[in-house]
CSV table of C-alpha atoms in Angstrom, one decimal:
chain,number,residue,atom,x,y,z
A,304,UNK,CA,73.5,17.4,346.6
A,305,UNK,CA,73.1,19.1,350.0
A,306,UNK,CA,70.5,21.6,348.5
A,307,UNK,CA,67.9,18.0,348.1
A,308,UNK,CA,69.0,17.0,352.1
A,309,UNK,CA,67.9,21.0,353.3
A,310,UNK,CA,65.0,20.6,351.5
A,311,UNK,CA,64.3,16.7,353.1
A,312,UNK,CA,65.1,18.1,356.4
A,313,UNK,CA,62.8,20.9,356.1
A,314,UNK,CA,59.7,19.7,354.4
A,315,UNK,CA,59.9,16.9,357.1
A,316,UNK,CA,59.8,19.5,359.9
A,317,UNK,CA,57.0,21.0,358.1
A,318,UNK,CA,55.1,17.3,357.8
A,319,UNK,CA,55.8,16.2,361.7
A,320,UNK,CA,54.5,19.5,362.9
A,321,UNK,CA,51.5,19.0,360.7
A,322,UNK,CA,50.9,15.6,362.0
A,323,UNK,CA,51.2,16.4,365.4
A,324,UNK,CA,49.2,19.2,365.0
A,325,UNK,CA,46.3,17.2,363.2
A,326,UNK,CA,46.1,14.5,364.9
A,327,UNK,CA,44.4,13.3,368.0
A,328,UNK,CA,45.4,9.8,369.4
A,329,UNK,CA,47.6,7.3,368.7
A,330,UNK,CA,46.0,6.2,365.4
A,331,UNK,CA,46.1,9.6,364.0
A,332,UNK,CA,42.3,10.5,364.7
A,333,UNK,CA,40.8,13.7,362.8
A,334,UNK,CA,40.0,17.1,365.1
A,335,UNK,CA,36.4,18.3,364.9
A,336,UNK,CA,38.2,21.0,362.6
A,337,UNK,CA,38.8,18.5,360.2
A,338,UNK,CA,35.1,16.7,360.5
A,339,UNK,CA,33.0,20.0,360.2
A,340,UNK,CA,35.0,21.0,357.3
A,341,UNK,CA,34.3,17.9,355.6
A,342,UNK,CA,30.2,18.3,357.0
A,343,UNK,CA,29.9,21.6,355.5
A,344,UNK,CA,31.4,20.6,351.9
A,345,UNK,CA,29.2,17.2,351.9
A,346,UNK,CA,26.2,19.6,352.2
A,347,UNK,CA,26.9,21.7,349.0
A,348,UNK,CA,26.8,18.9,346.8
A,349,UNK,CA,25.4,19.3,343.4
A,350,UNK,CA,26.5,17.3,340.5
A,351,UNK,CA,27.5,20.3,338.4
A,352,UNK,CA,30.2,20.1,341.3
A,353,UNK,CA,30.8,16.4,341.8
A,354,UNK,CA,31.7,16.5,337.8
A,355,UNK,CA,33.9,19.6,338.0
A,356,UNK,CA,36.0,18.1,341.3
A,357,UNK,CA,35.7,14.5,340.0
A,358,UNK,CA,37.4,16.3,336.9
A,359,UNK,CA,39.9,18.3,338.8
A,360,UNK,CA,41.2,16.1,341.0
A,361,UNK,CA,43.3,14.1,337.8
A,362,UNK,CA,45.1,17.0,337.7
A,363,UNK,CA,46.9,16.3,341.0
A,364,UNK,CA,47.5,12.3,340.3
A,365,UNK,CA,51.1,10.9,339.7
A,366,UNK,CA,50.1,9.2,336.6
A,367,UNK,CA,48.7,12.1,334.9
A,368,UNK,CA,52.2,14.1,336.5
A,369,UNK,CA,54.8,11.7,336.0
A,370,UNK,CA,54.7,10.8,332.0
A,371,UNK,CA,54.5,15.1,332.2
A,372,UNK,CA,57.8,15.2,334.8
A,373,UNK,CA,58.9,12.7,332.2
A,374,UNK,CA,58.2,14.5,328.9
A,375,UNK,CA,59.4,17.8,330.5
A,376,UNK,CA,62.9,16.5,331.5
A,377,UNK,CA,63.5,15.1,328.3
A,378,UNK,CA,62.5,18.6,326.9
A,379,UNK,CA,65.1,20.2,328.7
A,380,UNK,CA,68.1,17.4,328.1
A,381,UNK,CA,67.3,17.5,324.6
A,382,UNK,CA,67.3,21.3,324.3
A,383,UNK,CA,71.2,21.5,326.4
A,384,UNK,CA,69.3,22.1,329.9
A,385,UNK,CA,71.0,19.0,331.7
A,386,UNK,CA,71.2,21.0,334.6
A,387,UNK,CA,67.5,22.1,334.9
A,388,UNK,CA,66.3,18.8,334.1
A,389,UNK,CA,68.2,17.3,336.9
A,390,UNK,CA,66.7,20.1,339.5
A,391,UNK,CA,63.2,19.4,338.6
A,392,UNK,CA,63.5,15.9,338.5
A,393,UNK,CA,65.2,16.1,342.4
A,394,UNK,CA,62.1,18.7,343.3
A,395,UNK,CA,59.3,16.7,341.8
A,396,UNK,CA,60.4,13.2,342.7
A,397,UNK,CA,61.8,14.5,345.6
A,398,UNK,CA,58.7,15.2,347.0
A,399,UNK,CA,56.7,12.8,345.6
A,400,UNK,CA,59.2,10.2,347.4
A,401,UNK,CA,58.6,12.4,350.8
A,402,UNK,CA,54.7,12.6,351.0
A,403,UNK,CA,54.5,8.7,350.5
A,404,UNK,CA,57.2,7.5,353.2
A,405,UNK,CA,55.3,10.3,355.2
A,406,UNK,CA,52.0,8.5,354.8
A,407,UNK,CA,53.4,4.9,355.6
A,408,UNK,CA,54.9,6.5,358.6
A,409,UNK,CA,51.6,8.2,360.1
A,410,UNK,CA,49.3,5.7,358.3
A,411,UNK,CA,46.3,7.7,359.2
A,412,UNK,CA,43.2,6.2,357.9
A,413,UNK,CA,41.0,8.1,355.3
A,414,UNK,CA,37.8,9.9,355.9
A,415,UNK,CA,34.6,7.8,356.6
A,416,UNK,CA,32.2,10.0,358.4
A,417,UNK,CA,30.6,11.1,354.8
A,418,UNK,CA,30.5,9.0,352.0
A,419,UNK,CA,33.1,9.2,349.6
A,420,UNK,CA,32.1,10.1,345.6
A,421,UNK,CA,35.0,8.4,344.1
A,422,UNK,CA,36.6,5.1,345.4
A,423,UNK,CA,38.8,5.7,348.6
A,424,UNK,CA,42.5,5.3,347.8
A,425,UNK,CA,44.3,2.2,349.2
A,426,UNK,CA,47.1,4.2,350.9
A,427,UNK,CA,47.1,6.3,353.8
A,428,UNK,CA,45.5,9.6,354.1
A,429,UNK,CA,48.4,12.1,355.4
A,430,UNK,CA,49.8,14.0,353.7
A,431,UNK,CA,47.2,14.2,350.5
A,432,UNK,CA,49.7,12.7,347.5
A,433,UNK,CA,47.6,15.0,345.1
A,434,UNK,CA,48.1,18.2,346.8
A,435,UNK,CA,51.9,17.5,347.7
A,436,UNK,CA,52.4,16.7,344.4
A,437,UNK,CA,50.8,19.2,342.0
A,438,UNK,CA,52.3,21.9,344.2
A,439,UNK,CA,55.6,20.2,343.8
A,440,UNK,CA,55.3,19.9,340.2
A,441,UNK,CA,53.6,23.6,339.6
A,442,UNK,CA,56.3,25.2,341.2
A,443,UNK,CA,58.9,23.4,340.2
A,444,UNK,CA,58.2,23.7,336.6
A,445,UNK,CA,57.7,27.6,336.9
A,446,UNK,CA,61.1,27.6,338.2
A,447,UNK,CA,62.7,25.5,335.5
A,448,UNK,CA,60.3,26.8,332.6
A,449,UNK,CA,59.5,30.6,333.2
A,450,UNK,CA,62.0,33.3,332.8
A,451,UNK,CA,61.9,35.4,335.9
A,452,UNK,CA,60.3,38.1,334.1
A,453,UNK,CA,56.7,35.9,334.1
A,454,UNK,CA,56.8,34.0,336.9
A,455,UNK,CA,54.5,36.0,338.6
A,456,UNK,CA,51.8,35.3,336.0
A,457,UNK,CA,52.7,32.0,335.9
A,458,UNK,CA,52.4,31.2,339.8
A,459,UNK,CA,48.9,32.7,339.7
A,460,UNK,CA,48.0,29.8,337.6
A,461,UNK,CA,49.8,27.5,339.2
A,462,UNK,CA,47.9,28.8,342.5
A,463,UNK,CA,44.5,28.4,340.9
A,464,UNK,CA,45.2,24.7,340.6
A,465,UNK,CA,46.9,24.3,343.5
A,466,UNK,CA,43.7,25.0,345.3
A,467,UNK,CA,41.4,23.7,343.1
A,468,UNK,CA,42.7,19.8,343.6
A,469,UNK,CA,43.2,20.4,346.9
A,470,UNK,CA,39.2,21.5,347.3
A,471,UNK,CA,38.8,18.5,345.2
A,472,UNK,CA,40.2,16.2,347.3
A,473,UNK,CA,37.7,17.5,350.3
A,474,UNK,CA,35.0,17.9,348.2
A,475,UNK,CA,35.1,14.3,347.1
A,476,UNK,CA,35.5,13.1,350.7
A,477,UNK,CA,38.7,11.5,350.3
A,478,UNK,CA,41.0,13.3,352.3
A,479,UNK,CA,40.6,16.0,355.6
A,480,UNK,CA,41.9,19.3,355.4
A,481,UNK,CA,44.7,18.6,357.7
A,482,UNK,CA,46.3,16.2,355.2
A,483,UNK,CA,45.4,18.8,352.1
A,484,UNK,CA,47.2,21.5,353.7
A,485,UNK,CA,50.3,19.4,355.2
A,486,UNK,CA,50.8,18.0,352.1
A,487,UNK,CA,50.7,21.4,350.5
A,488,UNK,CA,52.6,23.3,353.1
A,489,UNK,CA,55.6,20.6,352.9
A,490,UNK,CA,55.4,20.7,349.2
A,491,UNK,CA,56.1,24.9,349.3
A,492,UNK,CA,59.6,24.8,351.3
A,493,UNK,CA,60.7,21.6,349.4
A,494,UNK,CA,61.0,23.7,346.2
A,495,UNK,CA,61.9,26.8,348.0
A,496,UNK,CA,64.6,25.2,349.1
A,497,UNK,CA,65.4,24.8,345.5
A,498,UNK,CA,64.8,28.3,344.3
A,499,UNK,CA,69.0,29.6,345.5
A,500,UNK,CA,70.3,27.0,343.3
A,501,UNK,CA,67.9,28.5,340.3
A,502,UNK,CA,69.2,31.7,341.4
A,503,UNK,CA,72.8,30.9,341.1
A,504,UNK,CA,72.5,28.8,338.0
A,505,UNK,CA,70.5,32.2,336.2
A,506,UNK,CA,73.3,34.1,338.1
């Protein structure tokens, strides 16, 4: 499928910029970009927010996403869309697969400056998982799902979201914005790189 390999090649661009971009040192050390933006979130805390971003965050975990990837590829087998089941599957795992050999590979350590109000993950903090992968999955399930007539309504939803876990993910100090928007930036061109094959297959 040369479509997944332009998307690998690109979305790993995207992710070694990133990195090289966010990181100072060897060990991947965060910019005082990264720290203040973590300060300044740390300060708003009120528990009406922890609750709502302790909340949101799910929405951007592989367990919640992959029995969904799951149900929705079955969806489309059963109802004669073979072909659209195998693109999202390749987009969503696809990614998913990316952001995690990407972590092992920079193996940047998580935030520790403010405390954390959830339990830190036990895998590396770049790119975030949960932003690379609810992007992934919103977008790729827009392009499988919505006729092209509604996308645009859809992607405002799936834009709200988007954002929202990502926020969550700073807001709960488990990740630094760096990681959030790498993860999400990476996420973007891997399905765009998706979207001609759509096309053709709508054609």
């Amino acid at each position: 499928m040369p479509v997944f390999f332009r998307a690998a090649a690109a979305s790993s661009l995207v992710l070694a910029v990133s990195a090289f971009l966010a990181c100072t040192g060897r060990e991947c050390a965060p910019s005082a970009w990264d720290l203040q933006v973590l300060e300044w979130l740390a300060a708003k805390r009120v528990p009406s927010l922890d609750a709502l971003f302790k909340a949101v965050t799910w929405m951007g975990s592989f367990w919640l996403l992959l029995p969904l990837a799951l149900a929705l590829v079955a969806a489309l087998v059963v109802s004669g869309h073979g072909a659209k089941a195998r693109r999202f599957a390749a987009t969503f795992g696809g990614a998913v697969v990316l952001g995690y050999v990407t972590k092992l590979l920079v193996a940047r350590a998580r935030p520790s400056a403010m405390e954390p109000l959830i339990a830190l993950p036990g895998d590396p903090s770049f790119p975030s998982g949960h932003a690379m992968q609810i992007t992934a999955f919103a977008l790729a399930a827009i392009l499988a799902l919505a006729p092209a007539t509604q996308r645009g309504r859809w992607l405002v939803l799936a834009l709200v979201v988007i954002v929202l876990v990502g926020v969550s993910r700073l807001y709960l100090q488990v990740h630094f914005p760096s990681d959030v928007l790498a993860g999400t930036a990476a996420a973007v061109v891997w399905v765009l790189a998706f979207v001609p094959a759509n096309r053709k297959r709508h054609a």
